[in-house]
PDB file of C-alpha atoms in Angstrom:
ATOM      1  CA  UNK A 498     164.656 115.348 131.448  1.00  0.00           C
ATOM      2  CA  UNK A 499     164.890 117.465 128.264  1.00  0.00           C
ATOM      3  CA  UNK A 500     165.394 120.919 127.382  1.00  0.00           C
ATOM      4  CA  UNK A 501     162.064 123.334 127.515  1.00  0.00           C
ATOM      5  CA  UNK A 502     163.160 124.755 124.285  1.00  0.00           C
ATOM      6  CA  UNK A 503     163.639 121.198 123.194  1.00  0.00           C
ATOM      7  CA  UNK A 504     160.503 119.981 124.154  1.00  0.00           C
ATOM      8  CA  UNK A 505     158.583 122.715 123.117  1.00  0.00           C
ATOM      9  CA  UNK A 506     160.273 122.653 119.328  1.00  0.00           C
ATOM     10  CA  UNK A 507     159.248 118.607 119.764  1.00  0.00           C
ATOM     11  CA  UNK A 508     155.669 119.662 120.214  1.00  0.00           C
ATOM     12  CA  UNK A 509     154.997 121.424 117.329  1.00  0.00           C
ATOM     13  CA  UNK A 510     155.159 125.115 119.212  1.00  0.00           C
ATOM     14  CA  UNK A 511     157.562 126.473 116.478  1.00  0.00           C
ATOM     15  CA  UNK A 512     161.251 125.661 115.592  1.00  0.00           C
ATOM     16  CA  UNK A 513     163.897 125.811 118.420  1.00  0.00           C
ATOM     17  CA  UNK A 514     165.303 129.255 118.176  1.00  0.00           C
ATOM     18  CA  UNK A 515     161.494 130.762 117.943  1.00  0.00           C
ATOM     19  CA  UNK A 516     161.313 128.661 120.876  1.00  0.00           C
ATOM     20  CA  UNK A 517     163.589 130.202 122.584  1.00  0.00           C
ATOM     21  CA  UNK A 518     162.362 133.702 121.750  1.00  0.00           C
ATOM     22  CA  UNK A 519     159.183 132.698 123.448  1.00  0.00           C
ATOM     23  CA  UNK A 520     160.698 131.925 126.490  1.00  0.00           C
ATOM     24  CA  UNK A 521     162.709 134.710 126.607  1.00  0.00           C
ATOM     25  CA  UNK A 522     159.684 137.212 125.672  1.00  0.00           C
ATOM     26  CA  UNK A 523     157.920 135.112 129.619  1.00  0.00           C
ATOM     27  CA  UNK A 524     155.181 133.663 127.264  1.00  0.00           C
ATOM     28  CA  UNK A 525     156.416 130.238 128.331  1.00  0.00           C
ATOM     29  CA  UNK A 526     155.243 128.771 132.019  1.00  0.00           C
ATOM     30  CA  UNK A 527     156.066 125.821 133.808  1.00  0.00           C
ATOM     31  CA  UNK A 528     153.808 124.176 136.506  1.00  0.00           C
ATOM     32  CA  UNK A 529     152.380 127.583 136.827  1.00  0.00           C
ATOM     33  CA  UNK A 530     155.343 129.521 136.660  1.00  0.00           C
ATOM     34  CA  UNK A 531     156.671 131.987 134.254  1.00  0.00           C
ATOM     35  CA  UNK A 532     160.039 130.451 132.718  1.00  0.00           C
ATOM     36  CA  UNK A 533     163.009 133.217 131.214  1.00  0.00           C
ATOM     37  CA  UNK A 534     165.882 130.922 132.118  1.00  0.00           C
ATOM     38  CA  UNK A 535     167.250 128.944 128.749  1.00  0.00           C
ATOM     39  CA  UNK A 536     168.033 125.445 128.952  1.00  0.00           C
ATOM     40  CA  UNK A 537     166.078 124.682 132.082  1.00  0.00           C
ATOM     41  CA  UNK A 538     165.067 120.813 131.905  1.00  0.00           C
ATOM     42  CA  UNK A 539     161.943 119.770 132.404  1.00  0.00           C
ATOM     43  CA  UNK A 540     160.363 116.314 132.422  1.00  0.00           C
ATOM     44  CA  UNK A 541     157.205 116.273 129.279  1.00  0.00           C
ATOM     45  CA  UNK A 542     155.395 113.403 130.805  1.00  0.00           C
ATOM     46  CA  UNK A 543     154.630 114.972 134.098  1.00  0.00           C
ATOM     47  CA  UNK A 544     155.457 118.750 134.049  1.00  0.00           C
ATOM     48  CA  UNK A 545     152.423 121.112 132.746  1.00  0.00           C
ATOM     49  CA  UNK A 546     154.090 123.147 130.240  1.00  0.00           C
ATOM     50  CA  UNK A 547     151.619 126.130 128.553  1.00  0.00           C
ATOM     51  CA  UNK A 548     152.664 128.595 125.912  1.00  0.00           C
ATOM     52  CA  UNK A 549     150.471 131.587 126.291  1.00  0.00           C
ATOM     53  CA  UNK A 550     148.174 130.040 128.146  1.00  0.00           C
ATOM     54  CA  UNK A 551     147.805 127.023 126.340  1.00  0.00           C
ATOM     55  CA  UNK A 552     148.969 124.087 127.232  1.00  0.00           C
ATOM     56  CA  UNK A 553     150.830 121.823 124.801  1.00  0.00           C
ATOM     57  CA  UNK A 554     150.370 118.629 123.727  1.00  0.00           C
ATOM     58  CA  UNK A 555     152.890 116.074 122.527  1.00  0.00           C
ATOM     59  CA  UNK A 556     151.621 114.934 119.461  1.00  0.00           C
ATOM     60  CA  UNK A 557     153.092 112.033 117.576  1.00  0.00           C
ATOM     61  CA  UNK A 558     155.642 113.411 114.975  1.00  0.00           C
ATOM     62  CA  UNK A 559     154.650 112.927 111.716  1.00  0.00           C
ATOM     63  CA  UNK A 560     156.599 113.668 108.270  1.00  0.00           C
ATOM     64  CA  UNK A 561     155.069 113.942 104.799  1.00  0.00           C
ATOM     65  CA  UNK A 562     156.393 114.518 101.232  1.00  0.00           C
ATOM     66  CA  UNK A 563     154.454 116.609  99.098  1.00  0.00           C
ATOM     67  CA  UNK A 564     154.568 117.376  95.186  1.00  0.00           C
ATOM     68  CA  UNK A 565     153.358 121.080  95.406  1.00  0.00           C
ATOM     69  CA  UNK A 566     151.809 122.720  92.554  1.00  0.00           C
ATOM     70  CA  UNK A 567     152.091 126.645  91.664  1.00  0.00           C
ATOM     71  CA  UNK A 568     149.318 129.081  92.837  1.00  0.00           C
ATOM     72  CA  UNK A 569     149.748 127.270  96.307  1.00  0.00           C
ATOM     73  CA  UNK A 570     151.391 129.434  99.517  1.00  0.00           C
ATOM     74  CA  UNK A 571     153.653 127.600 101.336  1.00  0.00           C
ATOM     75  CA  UNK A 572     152.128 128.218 104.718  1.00  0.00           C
ATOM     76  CA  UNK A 573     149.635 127.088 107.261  1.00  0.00           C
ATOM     77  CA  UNK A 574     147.497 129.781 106.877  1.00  0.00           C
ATOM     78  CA  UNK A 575     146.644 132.931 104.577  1.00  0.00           C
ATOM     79  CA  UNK A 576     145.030 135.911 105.873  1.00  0.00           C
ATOM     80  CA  UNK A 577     144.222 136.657 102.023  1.00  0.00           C
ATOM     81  CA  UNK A 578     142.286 133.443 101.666  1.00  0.00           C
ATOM     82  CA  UNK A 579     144.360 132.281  99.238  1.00  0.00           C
ATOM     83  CA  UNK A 580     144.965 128.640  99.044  1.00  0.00           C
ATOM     84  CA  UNK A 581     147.894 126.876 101.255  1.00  0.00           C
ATOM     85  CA  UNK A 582     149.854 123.641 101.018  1.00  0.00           C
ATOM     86  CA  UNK A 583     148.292 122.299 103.999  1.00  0.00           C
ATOM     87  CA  UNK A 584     144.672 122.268 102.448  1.00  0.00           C
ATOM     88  CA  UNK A 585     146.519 119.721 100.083  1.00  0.00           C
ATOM     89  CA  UNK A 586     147.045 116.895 102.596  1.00  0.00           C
ATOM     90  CA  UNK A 587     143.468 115.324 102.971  1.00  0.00           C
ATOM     91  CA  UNK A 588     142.972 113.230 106.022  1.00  0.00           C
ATOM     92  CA  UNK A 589     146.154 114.314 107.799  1.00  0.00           C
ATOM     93  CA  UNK A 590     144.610 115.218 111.507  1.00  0.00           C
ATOM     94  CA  UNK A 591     148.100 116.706 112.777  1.00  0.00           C
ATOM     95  CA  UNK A 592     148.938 120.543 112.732  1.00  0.00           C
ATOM     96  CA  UNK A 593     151.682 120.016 110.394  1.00  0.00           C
ATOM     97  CA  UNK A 594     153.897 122.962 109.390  1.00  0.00           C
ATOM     98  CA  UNK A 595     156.249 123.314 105.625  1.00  0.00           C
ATOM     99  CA  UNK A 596     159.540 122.999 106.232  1.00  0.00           C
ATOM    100  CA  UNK A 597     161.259 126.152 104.302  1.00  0.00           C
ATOM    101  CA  UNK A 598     159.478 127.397 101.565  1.00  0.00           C
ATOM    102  CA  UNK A 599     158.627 126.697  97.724  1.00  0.00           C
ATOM    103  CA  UNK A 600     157.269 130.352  96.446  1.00  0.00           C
ATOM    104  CA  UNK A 601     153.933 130.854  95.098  1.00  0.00           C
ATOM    105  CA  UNK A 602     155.074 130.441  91.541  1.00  0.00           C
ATOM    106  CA  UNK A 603     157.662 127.381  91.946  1.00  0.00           C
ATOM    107  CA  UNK A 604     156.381 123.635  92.364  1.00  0.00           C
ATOM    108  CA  UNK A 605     157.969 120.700  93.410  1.00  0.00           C
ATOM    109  CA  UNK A 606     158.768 119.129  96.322  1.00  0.00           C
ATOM    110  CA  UNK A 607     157.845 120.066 100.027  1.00  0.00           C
ATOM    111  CA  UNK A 608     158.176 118.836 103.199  1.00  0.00           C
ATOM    112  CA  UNK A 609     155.750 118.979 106.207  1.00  0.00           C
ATOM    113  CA  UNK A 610     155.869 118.019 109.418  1.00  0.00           C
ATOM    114  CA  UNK A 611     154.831 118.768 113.573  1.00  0.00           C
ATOM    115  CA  UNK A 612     158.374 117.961 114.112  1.00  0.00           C
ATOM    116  CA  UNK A 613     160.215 121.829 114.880  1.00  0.00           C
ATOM    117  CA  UNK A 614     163.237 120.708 115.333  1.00  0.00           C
ATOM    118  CA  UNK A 615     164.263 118.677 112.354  1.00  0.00           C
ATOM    119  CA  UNK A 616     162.420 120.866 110.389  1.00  0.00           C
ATOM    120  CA  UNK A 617     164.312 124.197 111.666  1.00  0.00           C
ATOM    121  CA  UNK A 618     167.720 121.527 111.067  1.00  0.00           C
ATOM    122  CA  UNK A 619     166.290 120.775 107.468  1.00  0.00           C
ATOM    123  CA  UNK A 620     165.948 124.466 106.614  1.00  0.00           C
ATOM    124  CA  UNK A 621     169.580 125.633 108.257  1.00  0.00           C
ATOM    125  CA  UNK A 622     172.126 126.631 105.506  1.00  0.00           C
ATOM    126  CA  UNK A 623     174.416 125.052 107.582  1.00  0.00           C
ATOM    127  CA  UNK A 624     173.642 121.375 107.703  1.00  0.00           C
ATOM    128  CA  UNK A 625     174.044 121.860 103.880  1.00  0.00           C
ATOM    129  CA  UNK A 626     171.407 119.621 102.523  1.00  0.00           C
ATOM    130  CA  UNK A 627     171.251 119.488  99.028  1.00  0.00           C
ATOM    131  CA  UNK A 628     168.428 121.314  97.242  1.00  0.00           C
ATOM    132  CA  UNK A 629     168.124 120.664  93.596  1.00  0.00           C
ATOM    133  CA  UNK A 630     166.326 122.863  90.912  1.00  0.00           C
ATOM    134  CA  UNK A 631     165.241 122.648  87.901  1.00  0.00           C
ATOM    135  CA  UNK A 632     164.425 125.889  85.556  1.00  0.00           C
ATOM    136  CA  UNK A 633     163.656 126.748  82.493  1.00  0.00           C
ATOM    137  CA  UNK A 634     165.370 130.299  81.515  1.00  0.00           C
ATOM    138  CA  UNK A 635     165.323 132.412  79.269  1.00  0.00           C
ATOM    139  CA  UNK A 636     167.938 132.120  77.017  1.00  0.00           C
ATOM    140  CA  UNK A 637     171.365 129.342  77.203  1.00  0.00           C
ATOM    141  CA  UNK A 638     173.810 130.433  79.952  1.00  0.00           C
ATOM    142  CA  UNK A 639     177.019 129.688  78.814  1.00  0.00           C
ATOM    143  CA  UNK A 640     179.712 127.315  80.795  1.00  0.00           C
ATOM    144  CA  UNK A 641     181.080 130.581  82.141  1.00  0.00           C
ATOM    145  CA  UNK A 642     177.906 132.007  83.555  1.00  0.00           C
ATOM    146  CA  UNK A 643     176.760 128.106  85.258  1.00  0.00           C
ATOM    147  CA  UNK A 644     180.326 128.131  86.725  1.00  0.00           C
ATOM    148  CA  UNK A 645     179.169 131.422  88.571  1.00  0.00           C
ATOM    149  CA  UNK A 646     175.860 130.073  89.550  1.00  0.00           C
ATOM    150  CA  UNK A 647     177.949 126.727  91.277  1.00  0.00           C
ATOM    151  CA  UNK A 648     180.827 128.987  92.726  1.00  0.00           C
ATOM    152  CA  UNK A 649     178.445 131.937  93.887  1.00  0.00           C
ATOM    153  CA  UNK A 650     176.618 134.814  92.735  1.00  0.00           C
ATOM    154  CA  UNK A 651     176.517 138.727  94.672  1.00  0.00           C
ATOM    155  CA  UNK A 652     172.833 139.451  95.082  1.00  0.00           C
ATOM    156  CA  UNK A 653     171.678 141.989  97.171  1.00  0.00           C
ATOM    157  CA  UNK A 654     171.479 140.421 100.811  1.00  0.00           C
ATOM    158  CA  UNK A 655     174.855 138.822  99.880  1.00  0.00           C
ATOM    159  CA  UNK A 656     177.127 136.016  98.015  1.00  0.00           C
ATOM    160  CA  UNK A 657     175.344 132.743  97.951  1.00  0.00           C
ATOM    161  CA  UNK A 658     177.175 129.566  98.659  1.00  0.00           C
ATOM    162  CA  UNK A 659     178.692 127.649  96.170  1.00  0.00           C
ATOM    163  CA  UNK A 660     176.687 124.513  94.987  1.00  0.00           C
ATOM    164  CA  UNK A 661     176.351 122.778  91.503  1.00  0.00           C
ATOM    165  CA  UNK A 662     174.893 123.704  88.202  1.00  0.00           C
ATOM    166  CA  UNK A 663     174.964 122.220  84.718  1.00  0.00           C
ATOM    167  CA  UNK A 664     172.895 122.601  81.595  1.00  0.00           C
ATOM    168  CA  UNK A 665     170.432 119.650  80.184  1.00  0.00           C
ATOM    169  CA  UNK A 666     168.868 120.579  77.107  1.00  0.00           C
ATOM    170  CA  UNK A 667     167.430 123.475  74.784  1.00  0.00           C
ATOM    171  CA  UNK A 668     164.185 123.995  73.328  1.00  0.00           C
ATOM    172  CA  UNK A 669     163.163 126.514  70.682  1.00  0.00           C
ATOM    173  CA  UNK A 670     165.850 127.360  68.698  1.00  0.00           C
ATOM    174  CA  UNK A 671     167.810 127.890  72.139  1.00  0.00           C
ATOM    175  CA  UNK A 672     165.531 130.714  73.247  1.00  0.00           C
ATOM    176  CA  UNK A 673     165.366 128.973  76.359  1.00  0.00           C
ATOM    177  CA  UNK A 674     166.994 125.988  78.670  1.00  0.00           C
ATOM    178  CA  UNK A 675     166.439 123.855  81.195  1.00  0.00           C
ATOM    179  CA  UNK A 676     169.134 123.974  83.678  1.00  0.00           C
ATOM    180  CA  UNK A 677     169.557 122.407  86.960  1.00  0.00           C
ATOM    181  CA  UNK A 678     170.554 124.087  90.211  1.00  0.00           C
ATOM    182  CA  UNK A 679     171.698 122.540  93.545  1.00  0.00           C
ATOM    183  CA  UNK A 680     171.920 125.012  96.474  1.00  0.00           C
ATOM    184  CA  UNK A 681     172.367 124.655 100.360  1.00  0.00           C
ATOM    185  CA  UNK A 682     170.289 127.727 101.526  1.00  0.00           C
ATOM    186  CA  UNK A 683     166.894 128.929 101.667  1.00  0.00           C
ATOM    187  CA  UNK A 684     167.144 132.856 100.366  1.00  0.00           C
ATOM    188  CA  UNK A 685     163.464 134.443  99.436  1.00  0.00           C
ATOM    189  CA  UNK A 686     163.313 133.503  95.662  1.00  0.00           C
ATOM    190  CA  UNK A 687     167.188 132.522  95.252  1.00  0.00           C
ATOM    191  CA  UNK A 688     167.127 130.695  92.340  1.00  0.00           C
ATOM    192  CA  UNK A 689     165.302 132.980  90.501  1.00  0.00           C
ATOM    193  CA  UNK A 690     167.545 136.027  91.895  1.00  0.00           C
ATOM    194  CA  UNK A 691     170.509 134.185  90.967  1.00  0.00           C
ATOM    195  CA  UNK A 692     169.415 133.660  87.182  1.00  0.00           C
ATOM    196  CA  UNK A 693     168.483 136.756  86.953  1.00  0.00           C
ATOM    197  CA  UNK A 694     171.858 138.084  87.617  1.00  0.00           C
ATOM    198  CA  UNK A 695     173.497 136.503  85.221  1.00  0.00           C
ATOM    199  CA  UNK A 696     171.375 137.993  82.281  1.00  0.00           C
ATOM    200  CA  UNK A 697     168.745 134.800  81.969  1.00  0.00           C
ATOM    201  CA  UNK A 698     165.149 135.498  83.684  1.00  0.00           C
ATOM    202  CA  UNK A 699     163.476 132.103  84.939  1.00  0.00           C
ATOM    203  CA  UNK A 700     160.793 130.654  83.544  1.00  0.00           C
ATOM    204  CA  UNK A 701     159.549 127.725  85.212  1.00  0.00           C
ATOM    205  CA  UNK A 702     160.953 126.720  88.266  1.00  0.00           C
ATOM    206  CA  UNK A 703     160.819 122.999  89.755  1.00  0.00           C
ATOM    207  CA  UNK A 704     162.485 121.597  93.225  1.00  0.00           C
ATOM    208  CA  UNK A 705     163.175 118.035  92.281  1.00  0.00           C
ATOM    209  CA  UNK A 706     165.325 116.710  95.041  1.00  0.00           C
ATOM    210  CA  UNK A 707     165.986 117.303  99.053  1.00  0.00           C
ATOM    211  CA  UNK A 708     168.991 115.058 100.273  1.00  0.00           C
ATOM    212  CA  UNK A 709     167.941 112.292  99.136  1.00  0.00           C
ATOM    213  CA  UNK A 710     164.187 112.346  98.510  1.00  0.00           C
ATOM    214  CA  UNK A 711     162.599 113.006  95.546  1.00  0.00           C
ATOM    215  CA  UNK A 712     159.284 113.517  93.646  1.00  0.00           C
ATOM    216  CA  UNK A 713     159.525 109.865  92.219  1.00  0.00           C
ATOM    217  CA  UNK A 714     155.873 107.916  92.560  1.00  0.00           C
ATOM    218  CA  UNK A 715     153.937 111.231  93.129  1.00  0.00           C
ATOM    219  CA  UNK A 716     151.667 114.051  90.630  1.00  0.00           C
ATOM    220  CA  UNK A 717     151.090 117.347  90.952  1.00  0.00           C
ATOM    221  CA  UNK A 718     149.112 117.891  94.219  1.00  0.00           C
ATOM    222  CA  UNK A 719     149.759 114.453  95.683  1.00  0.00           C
ATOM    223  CA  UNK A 720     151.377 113.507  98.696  1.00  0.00           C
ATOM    224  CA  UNK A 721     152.646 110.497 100.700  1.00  0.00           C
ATOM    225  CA  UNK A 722     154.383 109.893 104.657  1.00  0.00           C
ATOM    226  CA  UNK A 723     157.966 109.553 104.843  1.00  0.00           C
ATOM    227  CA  UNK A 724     158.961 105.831 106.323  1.00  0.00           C
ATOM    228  CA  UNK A 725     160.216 105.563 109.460  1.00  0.00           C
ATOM    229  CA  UNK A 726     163.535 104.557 107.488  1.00  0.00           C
ATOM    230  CA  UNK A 727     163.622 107.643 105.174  1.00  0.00           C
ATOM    231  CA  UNK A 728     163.070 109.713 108.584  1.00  0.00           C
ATOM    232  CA  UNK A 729     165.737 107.732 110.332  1.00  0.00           C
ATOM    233  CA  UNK A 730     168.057 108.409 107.238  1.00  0.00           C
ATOM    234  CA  UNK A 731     167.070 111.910 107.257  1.00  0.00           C
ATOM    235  CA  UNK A 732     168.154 112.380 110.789  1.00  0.00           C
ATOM    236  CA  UNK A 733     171.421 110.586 110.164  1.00  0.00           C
ATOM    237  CA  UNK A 734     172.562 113.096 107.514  1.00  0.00           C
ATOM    238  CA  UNK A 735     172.029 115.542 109.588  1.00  0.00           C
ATOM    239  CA  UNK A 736     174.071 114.803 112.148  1.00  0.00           C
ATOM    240  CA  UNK A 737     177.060 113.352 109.924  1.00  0.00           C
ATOM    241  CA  UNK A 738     176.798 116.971 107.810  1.00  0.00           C
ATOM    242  CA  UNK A 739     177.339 118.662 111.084  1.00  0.00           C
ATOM    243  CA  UNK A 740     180.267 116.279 112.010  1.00  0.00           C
ATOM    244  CA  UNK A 741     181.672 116.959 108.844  1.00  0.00           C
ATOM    245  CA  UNK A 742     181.366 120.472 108.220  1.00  0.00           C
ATOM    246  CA  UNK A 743     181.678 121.693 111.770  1.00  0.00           C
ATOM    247  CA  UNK A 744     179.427 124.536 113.106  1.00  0.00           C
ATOM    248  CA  UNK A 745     179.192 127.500 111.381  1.00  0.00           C
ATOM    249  CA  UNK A 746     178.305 130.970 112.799  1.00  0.00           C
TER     250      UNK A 746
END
């Protein structure tokens, strides 16, 4: 017996907390009936479970790394017809769903997967996994400006985390840089925000690394399935972050 919000995040409905929303909202039945209790347990293998009327289907979870080119939205779906990452992964039969987001303008690397409740654990500022950036800015920041990019920067919706930054080269007579970034959340357009606010504009902006994984082996456009080890690993980290860090509101 599992959790309905559990089981429904394990389906591919949406991630846990959405989940839980739904159930709440009475969109959620069991055998027939309408559930608004959290944390009821129900058994996936022989309990009818529907979500708005449909019922759901346990699909086998699936996990794929994908390089992601600009001009691509990071979503399922676009109701302006422009092109999504999930038109990118020929031959992939699963409703898979991008973990977090890569804006419109930034490539690199992207996760996808049916699997809503690693994915809503992958995007969570506080399991603190490791996203690293590259950009090219306008400009060299000097040490004093990177050390406020690692320690934390005051943008509008509030101080981001401190992380990691350094400088790796110049180009052009130092009229720009390539700098790299490591952050923990998930803001709408942080890194570029953050550069911005210390006086040098991105751009280009690359996501290299997530934990552990990186673009290593793939192009622009290309993608490739996780292992079952790299998932396993994945999972792992989670749960020692947590241990480590302790919850956090």
């Amino acid at each position: 017996m599992e959790r309905l919000q559990k089981v429904l995040a394990h389906a591919g409905v949406a991630s846990r907390r959405h989940c839980e929303e739904l159930i709440a909202q009475g969109h959620v039945q069991v055998n027939g009936k309408v559930v608004h209790e959290q944390g009821i347990k129900v058994d996936p293998a022989t309990d009818k479970i529907t979500v708005k009327g449909r019922e759901i289907v346990l699909e086998q979870h699936v996990y794929y790394l994908l390089y992601k080119p600009t001009g691509v939205i990071t979503s399922a779906s676009d109701p302006q017809g422009r092109k999504v990452v999930t038109e990118l992964l020929a031959g992939v039969k699963e409703r898979v769903y991008p973990v977090g987001r890569l804006d419109y303008d930034t490539s690199g690397l992207l996760l996808l997967t049916n699997d809503g409740d690693l994915a809503n654990k992958l995007a969570h500022p506080s399991y603190e996994i490791d996203k690293v950036y590259r950009a090219w800015v306008k400009g060299v920041p000097s040490q004093d400006k990177l050390k406020k990019l690692a320690t934390g920067i005051l943008l509008e919706d509030g101080m981001t985390s401190p992380g990691a930054s350094k400088l790796l080269k110049t180009e052009q007579g130092n009229t720009k840089a390539l700098i790299e970034l490591t952050i923990h959340e998930g803001r709408n357009r942080q890194v570029r925000r953050m550069c911005a606010a210390i006086g040098h504009p991105v751009l280009a902006l690359e996501r290299v690394r997530l934990g552990f994984l990186t673009l290593e082996g793939l192009r622009l456009g290309q993608f490739r399935a996780l292992s079952k080890q790299e998932v396993d690993k994945l999972k792992q980290g989670l749960v020692q972050n947590r241990r480590s860090k302790g919850p956090k509101a």
